[in-house]
Structures are given as C-alpha cells and as structure tokens.
Short mmCIF file of C-alpha atoms in Angstrom, two decimals:
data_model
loop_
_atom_site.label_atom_id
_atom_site.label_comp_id
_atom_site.label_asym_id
_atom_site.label_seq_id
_atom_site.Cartn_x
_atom_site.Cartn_y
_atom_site.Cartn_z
CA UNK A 1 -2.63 22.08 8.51
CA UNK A 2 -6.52 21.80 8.75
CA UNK A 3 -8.26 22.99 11.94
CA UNK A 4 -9.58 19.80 13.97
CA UNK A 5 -13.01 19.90 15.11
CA UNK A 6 -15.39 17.37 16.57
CA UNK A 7 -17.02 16.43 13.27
CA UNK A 8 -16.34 13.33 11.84
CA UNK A 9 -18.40 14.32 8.59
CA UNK A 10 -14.95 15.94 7.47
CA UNK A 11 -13.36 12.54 7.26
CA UNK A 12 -16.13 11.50 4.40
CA UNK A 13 -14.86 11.06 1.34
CA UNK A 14 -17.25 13.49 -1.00
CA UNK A 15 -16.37 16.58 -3.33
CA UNK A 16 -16.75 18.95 -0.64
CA UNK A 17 -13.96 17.13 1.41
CA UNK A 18 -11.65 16.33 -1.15
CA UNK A 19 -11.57 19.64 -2.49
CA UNK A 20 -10.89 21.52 0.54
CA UNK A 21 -7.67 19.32 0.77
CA UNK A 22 -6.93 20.01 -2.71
CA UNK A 23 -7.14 23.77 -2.17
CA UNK A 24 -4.63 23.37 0.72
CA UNK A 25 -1.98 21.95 -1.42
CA UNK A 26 -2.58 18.43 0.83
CA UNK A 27 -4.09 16.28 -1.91
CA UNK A 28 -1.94 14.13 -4.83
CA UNK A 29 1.57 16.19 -2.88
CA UNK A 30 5.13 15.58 -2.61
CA UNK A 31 6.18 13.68 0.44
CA UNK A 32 9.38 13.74 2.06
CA UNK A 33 12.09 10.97 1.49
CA UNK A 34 14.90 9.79 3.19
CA UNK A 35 17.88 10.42 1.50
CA UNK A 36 19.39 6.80 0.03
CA UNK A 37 22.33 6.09 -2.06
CA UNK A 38 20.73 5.22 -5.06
CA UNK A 39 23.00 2.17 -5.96
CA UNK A 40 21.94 0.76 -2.15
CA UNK A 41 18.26 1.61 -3.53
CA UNK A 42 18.38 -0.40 -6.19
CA UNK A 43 19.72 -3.45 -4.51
CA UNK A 44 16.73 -2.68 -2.09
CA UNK A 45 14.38 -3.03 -5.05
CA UNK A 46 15.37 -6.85 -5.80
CA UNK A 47 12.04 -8.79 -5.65
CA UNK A 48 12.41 -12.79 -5.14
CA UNK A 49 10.02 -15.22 -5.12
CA UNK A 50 12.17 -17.10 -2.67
CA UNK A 51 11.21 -15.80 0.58
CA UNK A 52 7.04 -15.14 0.07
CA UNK A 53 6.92 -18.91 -1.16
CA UNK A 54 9.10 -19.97 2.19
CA UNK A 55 6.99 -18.36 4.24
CA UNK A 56 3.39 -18.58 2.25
CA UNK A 57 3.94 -22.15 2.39
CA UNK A 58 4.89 -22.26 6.27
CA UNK A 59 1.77 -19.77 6.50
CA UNK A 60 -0.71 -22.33 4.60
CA UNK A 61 1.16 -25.11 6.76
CA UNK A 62 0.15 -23.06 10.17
CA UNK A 63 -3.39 -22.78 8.84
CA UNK A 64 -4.00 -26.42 7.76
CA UNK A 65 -2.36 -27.64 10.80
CA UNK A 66 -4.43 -25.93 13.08
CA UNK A 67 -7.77 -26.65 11.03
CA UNK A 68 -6.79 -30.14 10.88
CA UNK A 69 -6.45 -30.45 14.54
CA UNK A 70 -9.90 -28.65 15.05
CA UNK A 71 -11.51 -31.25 12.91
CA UNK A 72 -9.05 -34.49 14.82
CA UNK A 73 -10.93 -32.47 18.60
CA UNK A 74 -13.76 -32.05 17.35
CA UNK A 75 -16.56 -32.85 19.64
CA UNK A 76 -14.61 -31.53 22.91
CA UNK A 77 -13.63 -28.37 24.48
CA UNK A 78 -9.66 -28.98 23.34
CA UNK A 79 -10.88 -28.06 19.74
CA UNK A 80 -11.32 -24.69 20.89
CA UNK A 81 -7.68 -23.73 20.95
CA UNK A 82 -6.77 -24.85 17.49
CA UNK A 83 -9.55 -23.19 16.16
CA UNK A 84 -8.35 -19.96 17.86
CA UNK A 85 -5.23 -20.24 16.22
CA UNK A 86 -6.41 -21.01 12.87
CA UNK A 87 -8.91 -18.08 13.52
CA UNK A 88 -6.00 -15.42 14.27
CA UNK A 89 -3.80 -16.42 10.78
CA UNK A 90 -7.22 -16.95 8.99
CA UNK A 91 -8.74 -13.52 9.49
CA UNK A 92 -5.51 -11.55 11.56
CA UNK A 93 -2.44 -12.44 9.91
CA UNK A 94 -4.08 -12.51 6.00
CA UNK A 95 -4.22 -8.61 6.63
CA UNK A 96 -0.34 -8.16 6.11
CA UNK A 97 -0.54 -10.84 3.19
CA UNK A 98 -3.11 -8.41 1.58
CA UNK A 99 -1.06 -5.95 2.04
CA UNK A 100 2.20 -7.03 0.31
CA UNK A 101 0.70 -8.93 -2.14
CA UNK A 102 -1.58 -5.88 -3.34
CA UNK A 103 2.05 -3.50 -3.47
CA UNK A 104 3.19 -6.50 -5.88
CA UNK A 105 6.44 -7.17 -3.79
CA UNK A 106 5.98 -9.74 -1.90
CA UNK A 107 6.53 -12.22 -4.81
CA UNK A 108 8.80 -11.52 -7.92
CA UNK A 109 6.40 -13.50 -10.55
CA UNK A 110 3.36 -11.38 -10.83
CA UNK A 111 0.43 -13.99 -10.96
CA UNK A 112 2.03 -14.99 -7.38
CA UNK A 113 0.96 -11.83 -6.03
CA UNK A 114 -2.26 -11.43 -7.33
CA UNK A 115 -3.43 -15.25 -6.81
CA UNK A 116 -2.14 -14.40 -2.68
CA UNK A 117 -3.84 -11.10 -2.97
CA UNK A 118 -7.39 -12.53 -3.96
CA UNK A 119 -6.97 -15.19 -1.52
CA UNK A 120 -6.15 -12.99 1.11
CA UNK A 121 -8.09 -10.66 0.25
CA UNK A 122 -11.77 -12.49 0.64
CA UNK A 123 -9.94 -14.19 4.51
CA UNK A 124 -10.43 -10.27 5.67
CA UNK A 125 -13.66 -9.42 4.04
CA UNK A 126 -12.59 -6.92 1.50
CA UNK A 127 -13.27 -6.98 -2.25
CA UNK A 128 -10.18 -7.29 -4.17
CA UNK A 129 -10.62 -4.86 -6.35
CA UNK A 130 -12.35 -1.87 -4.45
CA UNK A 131 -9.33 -2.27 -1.48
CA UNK A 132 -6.61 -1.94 -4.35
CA UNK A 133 -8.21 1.37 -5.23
CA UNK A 134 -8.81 3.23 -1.75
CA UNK A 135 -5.13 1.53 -0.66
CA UNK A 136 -3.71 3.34 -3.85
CA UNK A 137 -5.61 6.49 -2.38
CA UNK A 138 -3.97 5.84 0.70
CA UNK A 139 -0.09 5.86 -0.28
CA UNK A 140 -1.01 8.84 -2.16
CA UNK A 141 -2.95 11.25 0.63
CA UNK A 142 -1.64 9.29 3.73
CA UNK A 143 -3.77 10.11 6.56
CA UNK A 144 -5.13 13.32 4.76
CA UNK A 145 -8.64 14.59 6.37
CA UNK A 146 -11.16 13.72 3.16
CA UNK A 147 -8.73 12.03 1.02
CA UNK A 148 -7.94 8.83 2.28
CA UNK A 149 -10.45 6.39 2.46
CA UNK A 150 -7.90 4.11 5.39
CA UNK A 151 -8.43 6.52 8.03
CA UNK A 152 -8.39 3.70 11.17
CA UNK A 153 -9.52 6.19 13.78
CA UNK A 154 -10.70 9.33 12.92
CA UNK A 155 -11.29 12.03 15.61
CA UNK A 156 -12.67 11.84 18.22
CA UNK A 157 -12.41 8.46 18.08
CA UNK A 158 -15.09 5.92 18.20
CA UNK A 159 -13.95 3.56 21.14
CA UNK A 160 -17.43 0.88 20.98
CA UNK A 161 -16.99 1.17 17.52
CA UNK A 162 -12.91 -0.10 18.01
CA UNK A 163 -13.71 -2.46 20.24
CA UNK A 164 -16.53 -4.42 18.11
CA UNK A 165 -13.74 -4.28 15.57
CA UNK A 166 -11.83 -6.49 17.44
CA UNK A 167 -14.62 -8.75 16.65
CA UNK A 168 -15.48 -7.54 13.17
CA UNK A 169 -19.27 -6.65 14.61
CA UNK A 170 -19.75 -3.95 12.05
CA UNK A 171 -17.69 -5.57 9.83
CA UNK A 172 -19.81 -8.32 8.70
CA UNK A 173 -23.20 -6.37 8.00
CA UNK A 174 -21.25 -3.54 6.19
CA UNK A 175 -19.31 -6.57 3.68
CA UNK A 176 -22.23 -8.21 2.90
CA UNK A 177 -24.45 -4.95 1.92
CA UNK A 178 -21.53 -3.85 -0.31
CA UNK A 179 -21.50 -7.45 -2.01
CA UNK A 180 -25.10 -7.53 -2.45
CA UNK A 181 -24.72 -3.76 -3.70
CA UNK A 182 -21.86 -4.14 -5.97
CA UNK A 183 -22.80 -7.48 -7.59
CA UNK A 184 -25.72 -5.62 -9.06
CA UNK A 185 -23.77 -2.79 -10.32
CA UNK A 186 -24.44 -0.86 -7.24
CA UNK A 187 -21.18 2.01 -6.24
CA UNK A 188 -21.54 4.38 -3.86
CA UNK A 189 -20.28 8.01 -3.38
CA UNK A 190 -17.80 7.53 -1.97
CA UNK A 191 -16.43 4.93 -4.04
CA UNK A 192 -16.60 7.26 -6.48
CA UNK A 193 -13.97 9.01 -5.19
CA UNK A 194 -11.15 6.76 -5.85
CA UNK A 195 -12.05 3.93 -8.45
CA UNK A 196 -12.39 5.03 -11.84
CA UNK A 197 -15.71 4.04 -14.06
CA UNK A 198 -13.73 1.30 -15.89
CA UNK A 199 -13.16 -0.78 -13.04
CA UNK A 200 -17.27 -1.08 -12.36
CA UNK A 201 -17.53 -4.59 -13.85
CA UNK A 202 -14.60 -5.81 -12.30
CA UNK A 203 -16.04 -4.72 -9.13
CA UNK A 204 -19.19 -6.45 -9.79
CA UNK A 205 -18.10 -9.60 -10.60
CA UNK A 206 -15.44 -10.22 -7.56
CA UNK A 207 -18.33 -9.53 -5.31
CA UNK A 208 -20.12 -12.29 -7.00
CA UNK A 209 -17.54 -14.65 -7.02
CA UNK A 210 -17.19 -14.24 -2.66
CA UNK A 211 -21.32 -14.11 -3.08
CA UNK A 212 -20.96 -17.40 -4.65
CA UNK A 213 -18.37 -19.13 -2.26
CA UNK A 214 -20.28 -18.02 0.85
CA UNK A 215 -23.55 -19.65 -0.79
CA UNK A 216 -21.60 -22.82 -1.66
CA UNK A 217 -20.13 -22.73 2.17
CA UNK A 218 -23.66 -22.48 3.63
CA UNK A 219 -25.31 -25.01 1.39
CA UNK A 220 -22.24 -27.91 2.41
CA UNK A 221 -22.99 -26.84 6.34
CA UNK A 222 -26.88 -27.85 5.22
CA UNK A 223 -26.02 -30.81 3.46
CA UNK A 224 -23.40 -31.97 6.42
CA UNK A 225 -25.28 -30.99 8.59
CA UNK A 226 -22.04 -29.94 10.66
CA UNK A 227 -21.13 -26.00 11.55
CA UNK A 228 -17.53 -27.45 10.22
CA UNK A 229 -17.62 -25.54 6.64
CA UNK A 230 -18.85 -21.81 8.37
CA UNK A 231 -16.56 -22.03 11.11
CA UNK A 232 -13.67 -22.12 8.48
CA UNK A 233 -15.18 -19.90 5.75
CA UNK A 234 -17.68 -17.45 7.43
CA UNK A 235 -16.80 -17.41 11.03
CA UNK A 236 -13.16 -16.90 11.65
CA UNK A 237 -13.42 -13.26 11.61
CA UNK A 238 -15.19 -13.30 14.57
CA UNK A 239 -12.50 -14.77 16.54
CA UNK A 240 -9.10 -13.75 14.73
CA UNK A 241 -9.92 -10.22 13.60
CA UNK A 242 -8.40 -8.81 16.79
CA UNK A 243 -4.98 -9.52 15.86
CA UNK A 244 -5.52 -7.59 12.38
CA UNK A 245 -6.11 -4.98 14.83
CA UNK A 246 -3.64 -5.08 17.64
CA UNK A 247 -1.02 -4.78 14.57
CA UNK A 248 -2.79 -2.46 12.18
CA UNK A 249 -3.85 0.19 14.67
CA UNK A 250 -0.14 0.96 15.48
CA UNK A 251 0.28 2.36 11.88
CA UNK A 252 -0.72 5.95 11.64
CA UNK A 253 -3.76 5.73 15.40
CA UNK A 254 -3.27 8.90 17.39
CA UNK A 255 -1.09 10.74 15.29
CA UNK A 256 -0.68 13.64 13.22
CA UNK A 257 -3.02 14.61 10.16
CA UNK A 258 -2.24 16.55 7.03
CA UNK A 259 1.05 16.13 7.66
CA UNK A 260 3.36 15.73 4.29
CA UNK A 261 5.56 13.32 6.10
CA UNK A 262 5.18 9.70 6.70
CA UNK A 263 7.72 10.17 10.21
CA UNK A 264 5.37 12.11 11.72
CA UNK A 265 2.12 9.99 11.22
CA UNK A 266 3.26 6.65 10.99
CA UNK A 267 4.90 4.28 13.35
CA UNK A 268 7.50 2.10 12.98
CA UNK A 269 8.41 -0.22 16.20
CA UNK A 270 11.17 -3.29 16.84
CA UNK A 271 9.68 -6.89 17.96
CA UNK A 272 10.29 -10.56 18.17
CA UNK A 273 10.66 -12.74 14.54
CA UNK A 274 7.06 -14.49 15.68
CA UNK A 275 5.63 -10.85 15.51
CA UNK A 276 7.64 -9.78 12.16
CA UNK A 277 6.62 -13.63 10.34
CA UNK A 278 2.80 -12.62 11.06
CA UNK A 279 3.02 -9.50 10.37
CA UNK A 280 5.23 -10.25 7.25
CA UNK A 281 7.89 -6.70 8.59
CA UNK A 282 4.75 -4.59 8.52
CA UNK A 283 6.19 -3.10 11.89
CA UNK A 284 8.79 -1.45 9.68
CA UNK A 285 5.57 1.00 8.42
CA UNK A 286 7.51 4.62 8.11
CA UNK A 287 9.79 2.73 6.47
CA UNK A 288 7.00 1.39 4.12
CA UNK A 289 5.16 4.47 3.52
CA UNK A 290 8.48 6.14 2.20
CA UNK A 291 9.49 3.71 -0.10
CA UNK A 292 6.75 1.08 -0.65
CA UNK A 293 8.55 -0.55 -3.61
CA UNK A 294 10.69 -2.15 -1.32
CA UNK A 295 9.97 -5.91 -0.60
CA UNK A 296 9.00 -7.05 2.92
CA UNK A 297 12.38 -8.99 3.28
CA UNK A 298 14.54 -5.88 2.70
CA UNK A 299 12.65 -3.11 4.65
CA UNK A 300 15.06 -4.02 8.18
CA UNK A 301 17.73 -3.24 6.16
CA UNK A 302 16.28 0.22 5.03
CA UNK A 303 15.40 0.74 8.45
CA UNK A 304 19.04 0.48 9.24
CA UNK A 305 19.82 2.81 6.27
CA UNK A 306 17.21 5.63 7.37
CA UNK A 307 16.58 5.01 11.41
CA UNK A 308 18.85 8.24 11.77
CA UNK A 309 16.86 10.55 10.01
CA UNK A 310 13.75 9.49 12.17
CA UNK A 311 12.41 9.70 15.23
CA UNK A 312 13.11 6.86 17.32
CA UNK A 313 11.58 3.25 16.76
CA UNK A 314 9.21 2.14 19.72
CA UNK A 315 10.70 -0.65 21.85
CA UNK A 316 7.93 -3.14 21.22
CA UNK A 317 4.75 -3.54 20.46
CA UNK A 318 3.52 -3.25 23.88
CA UNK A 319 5.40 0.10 23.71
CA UNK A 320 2.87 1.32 20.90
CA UNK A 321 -0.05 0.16 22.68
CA UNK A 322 1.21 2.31 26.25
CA UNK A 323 0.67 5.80 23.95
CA UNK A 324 -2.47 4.74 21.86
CA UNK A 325 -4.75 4.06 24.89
CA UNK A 326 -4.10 7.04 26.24
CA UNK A 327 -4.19 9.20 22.88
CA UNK A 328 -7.48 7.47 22.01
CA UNK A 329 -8.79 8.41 25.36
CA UNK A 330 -7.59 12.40 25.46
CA UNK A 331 -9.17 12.64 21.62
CA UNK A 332 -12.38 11.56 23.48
CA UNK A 333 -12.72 15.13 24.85
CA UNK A 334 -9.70 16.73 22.57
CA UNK A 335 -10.32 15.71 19.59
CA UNK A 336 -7.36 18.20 17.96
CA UNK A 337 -4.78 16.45 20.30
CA UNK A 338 -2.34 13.76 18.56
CA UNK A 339 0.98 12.05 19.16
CA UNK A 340 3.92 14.96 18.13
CA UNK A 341 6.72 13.04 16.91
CA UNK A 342 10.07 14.47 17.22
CA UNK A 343 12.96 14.29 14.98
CA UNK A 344 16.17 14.12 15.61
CA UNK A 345 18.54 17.37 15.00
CA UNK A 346 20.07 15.85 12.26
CA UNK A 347 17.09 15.06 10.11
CA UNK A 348 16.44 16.14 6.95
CA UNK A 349 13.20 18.10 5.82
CA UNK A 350 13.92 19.26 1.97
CA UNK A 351 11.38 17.42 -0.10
CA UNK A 352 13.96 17.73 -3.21
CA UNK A 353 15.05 14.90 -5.38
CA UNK A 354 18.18 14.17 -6.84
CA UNK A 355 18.05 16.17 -9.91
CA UNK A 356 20.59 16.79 -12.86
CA UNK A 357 20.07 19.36 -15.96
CA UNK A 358 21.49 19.71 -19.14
CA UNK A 359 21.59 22.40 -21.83
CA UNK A 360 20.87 22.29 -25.50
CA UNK A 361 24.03 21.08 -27.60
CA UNK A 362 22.87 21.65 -30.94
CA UNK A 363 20.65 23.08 -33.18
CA UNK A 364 18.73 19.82 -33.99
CA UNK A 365 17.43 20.21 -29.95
CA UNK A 366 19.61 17.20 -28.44
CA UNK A 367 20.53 17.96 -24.78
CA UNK A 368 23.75 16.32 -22.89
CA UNK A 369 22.28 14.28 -20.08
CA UNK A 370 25.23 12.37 -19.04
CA UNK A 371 27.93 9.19 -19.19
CA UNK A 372 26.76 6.49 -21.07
CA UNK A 373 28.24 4.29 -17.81
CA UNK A 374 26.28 6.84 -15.11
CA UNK A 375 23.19 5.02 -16.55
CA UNK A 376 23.50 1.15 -15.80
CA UNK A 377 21.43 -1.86 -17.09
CA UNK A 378 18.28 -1.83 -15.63
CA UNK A 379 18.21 1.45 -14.11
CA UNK A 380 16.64 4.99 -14.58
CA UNK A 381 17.44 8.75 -13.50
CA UNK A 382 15.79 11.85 -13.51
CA UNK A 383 16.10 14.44 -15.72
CA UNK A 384 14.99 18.59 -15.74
CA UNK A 385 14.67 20.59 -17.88
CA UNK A 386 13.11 24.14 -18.49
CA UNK A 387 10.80 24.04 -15.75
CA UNK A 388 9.90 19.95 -16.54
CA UNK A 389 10.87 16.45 -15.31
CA UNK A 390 11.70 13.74 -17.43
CA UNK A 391 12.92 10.04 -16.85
CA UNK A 392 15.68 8.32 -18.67
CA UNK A 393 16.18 4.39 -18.73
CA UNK A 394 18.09 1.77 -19.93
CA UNK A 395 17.18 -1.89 -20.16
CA UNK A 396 18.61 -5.01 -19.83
CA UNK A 397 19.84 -5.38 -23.54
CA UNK A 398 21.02 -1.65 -23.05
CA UNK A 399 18.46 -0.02 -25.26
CA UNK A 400 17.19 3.22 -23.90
CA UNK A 401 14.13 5.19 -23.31
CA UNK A 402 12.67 8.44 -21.91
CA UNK A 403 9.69 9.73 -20.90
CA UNK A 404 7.69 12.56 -18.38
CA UNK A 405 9.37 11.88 -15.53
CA UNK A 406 6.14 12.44 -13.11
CA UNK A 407 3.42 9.28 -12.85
CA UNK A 408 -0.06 10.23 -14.91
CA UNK A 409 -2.28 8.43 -11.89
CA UNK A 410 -0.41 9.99 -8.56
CA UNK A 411 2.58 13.03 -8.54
CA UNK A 412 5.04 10.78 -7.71
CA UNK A 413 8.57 10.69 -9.43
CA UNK A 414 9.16 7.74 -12.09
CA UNK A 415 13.20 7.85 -11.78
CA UNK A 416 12.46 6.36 -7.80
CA UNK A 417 10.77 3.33 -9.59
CA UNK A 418 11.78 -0.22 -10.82
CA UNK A 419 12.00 -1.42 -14.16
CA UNK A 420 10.46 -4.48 -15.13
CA UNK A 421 11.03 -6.34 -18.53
CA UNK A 422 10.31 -3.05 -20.54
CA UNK A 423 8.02 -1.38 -18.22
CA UNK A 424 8.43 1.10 -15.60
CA UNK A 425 6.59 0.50 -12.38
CA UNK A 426 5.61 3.54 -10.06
CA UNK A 427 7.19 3.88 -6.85
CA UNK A 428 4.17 4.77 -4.86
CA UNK A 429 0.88 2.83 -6.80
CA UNK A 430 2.72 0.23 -8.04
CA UNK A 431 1.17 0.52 -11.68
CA UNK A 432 2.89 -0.09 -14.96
CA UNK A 433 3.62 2.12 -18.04
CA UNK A 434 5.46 0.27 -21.56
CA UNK A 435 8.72 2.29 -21.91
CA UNK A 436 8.30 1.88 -25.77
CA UNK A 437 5.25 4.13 -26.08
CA UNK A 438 4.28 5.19 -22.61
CA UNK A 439 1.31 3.30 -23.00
CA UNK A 440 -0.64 2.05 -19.53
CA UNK A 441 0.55 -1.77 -18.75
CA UNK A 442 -1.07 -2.01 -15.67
CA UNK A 443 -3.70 -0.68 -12.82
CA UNK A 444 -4.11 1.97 -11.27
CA UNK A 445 -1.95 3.89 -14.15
CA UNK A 446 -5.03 4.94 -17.02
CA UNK A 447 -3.56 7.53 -19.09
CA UNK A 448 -0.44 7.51 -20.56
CA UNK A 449 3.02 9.23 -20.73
CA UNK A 450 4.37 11.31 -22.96
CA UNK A 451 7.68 9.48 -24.48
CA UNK A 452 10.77 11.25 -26.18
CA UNK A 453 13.66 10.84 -28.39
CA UNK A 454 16.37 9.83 -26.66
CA UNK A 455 20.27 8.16 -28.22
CA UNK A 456 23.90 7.24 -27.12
CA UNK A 457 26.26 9.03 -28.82
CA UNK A 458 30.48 8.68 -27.94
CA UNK A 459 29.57 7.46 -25.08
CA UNK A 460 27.28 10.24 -23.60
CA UNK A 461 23.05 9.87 -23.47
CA UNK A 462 21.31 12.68 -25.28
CA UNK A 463 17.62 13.72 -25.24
CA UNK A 464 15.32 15.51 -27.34
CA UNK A 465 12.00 16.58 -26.33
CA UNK A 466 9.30 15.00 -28.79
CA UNK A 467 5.53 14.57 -26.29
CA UNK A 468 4.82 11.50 -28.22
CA UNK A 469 1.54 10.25 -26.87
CA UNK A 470 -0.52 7.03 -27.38
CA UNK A 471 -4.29 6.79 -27.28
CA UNK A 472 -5.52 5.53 -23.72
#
C-alpha cells in the first residue's frame, strides 16, 4: 500500500505516477471476486431491452413534464419548482444513465446504449468519448493513487472545491476549455494516459458537435429573445448537479486506496425504489465494481448472492452521508486516515479463478479439456495450461472456439465474460473481440488475441495450441 502524504500532485495522472503504481504491482492487477455459481452468473448476464426502455421512457416523461410545466408558469415564481425538478434529472440523474449506458448493459440492442450514452453524456458535461476512456481506466485501477483518472476526492480533500461541485462552479470553465481544446486537436497529458492516439479525431469531433449545439442554443435565446432555450440546454447544471453528487460521492469518498478489492473501497447501501429509479441500482456499487457486466436490473439479486461475503450494506443513504462528513473533515488534517471496512469472518480473500487443466492426449498436441455437455450454448470456461490461460466457447449453433484466455486491453479473465453473436465481450471494459480470428470488434479492445485449434470429438472438447494472430 502507498504511503499517504499531503500532496495531491501524486493523484496526477503522468509517467512518474503511473509508474510508481506499476512498480508496486497496483496497476492493470487482479481483483478479488465473489465466488458465484457460474450457471446463476450467467442468468445474471441476460441483457433486455425491456426494462432501460420502461424506465428511459418514464425518465424522458419526468423531464418533459417538468419542462413543460416550467414553460405553462412561466412568468411567476411557481415556475421555479418545475424547473428544479427538471434541473435535478437533467444534469443529476443523467449521471447514472451515463453510466450504464457507457458499460453497454443497460439496453440489450447496442445502438440503444450508445444513442442514451451520447445523450447523457453532453446533460453532465462530459465528452463522450474521452469519459469512456478514463471510466475504462477506472474499472481497471479502481481508486489507485496515479492511475485512475475518477478519483472524486483525493486527499486531503478539497471541501470549497466539493461544495462548488454541488453547483458545477469549476465544472463549467474546465468543459468548455477542453471543448475549445479538443475540437482543434488539442489533448493534454494527462489524457494521454488513458486514450490511445487513434481515438484523437473522434475526440475532436464530439467536442464540436456539443460546440455546435451550445452555439445553436445561444443563437435561439438571441433570436427569442427569451432565457427559455439556456435554461434547458446550458443552465441546468447549475441547479441539478448536486444530486449527481449526493449519489456519486458515496461510491469509493473516504475510503481505502490501493486496495485490490472493490469491498474495501467502495460502498454499497439499501434505499427507497425513488432513490434506486434515479439512480438506475447504482447504490448496489461493490456489487458493480466486481462484476460490471451485470445489468442494472439484476445487480439486487447479486447483492443477495454475495452480501455474505461483504461487509455490511449501509442502512440508507443518509447512513453514507453520517461517515463521509466526518471522514472528509479528519482527512483535512489526516490526510492518511480513511474508512476501514471490515469483513465478515467468513469472507473470502483468494483472488483465484475457477480453473481446470488438461494434459496432452496424443502426439498430434490435442489436450482433453472436458464433456462436450460441461460446455453449454452460449457459454465459455477457462482453460490452463503450462503456465498459460486460455478460453474455450461455444455458440449458439454449437460451433466452438478458443482463444488466450486473458483480455489484450486490461488483465482481466475472458471465461467471466458474455458472448455476443460471435464475439466475446470483456467482463471489466466491456470491449469486443470476433471469436473467429480474435480480431478487435469493438473499443477499448486494440490488439488482438491469439486464437487456437480447438474440436469435439466422442463427445469430449479438445484443444491444441496454434497463437494464430490477425493484423490489428
């Protein structure tokens, strides 16, 4: 664990930083897991569109409704509390939308998700495409000093600076630089760090296109003469951001760093349905951070499934709140002092996965991996051998592949991810790879897998090592 000091300079994200987590085994490491039945996993997995479009559209309805009732008052004071409302979903509530819709669960069809995550994206003032990067970052180094760039409140804490966020005071000058920055090819240090070269343009142009809408927004308050367009698009950050807040600082605020496990510096706590529809079961965030393939409609029930091998759940909300004040305020002057979370006797520590081996049944190289029926439609398992990982899957019509078992982007295990059409998604990034070739299918994944030989033969699977590898 890395000695805390009062220097926030070690929370930067530079080469200097990063490698001094990298040297302490803390960078790109594995995390601890839960231990799940994997058949109860995979039923976890399930994605529907059902649900997000339920409760987008009930979302959109809150939103409308309460800007249509600003616009029916407008003119007198009553206008104020509709507009307070529509503030809070606008620029509070779009946070946790963000958020599931940039994991790609929130929706089954794909386009869903990303046309929710753009949208959602420009209501909290973040570029689309720099915020899927440093997020990936953040799955991967959770809460590691100089790694991740989603540190809320670094140490000691800056309580003005907190407090103006409630109002998204710095929040505003700092979004606009970085459009103005990026949409002229402009990327700094430290987003250097974390988004790779090719992604530039695509950086670039997204900050033109919110450049473009807040120009168009402006220009229709001229022409109407009426504050009307700005208060909608503009303006309701400056009244709604505090409930992005008051939910996102229970997360990981006041707790431990370089830690390699998500129960001791994240929080999970129980409220009402009001609080888990706004915050779309973000509440549930241990849960999250272990197994962030899981859709926002199933994490209660993996809370049920893994609640005893945590520490307890806080009671509420409020409950959060009653330890972060006070954390916050003793980091002031001790800034090495954080929330110790305890677990329970019967928790499990042993970072291990579920591994099976095999040994070499011929002299052709074809290894015995299992039962034909151990290996269902639709499903993958890992797979050692000699000192390296593999993953085998089968697909819907039955066919089967195999590749290196650990993800090329993050060291993350491909046998805890989902299979989609012929792809294989990545349990912690959520990027793609084609099973056929190993090939990259989809961001953040860049470089591809290596694939191998792999057959059904009298009803057992074999596999034979072969480090096939496409071009990029």
């Amino acid at each position: 664990m890395s000695e805390v000091v009062s220097d926030q300079s070690r929370y930067l994200l530079n080469r200097k930083n990063s490698q001094k987590a990298i040297e302490a085994g803390l960078a790109e490491a594995e995390w601890y897991q839960s231990p799940i039945p994997r058949e109860t996993l995979r039923e976890l997995l399930v994605r529907r569109d059902g649900p997000a479009i339920r409760d987008t559209l009930v979302w959109f309805g809150i939103i409308f409704g309460a800007a249509a009732a600003t616009v029916a008052l407008w003119g007198s004071l009553w206008a104020v509390f509709p507009y307070l409302i529509y503030a809070a979903i606008y620029a509070g509530s779009a946070d946790s939308r963000w958020h599931e819709t940039l994991h790609g669960t929130a929706f089954k069809t794909d386009w869903m998700n990303s046309v929710l995550y753009e949208i959602a994206s420009f209501m909290v003032l973040r570029e689309g495409v720099i915020w899927r990067w440093s997020h990936t970052r953040h799955h991967s180094d959770t809460i590691i000093v100089g790694r991740d760039p989603e540190i809320a409140a670094p140490r000691p804490p800056d309580i003005a600076g907190i407090l103006l966020g409630l109002f998204a005071i710095r929040a505003y000058p700092q979004y606009f630089k970085n459009l103005f920055l990026h949409s002229v090819g402009k990327i700094s240090e430290r987003e250097m760090e974390f988004i790779p070269e090719s992604e530039y343009s695509k950086v670039a142009r997204t900050a033109r296109v919110h450049l473009l809408v807040y120009f168009l927004v402006t220009v229709s308050s001229i022409v109407f003469q009426s504050w009307i367009p700005v208060l909608f698009i503009g303006l309701p950050n400056l009244f709604g951001t505090w409930l992005m807040l008051v939910y996102g600082l229970t997360q990981h605020t006041g707790l431990a760093e370089d830690v390699l496990d998500h129960r001791l510096n994240s929080r999970t706590f129980l409220t009402n349905r009001l609080n888990c529809f706004l915050y779309w079961n973000m509440n549930y965030h241990v849960e999250h951070h272990m197994f962030p393939l899981v859709p926002y409609h199933a994490v209660p029930r993996l809370h049920e499934l893994m609640k005893d091998d945590c520490p307890p759940a806080y009671a509420s909300l409020w409950s959060c709140w009653k330890e972060i004040v006070p954390t916050l305020e003793r980091q002031c002057r001790e800034p090495a002092y954080h929330v110790e979370r305890v677990l329970p006797e019967s928790a499990g520590t042993d970072v291990q996965r579920t591994r099976r081996a095999g040994k070499l049944v011929d002299e052709e190289g074809w290894i015995d991996v299992c039962g034909g029926e151990e290996l269902k439609s639709m499903d993958v398992l890992r797979f050692d051998h000699e000192e390296r990982t593999y993953a085998i899957y089968r697909g819907s019509e039955g066919e089967l592949y195999a590749t290196d078992g650990i993800c090329t982007h993050g060291k993350t295990h491909l046998a805890e991810g989902l299979i989609v059409g012929k792809m294989i998604e990545c349990p912690k990034h959520n990027g793609r790879f084609n099973l056929e070739d190993g090939s990259p299918a989809r961001k953040p994944v860049c470089k591809a897998l290596k694939t191998h030989e792999v057959k059904e033969c009298d009803g057992r699977v074999f596999f034979r090592i072969g480090d096939r590898l496409v071009k990029n």
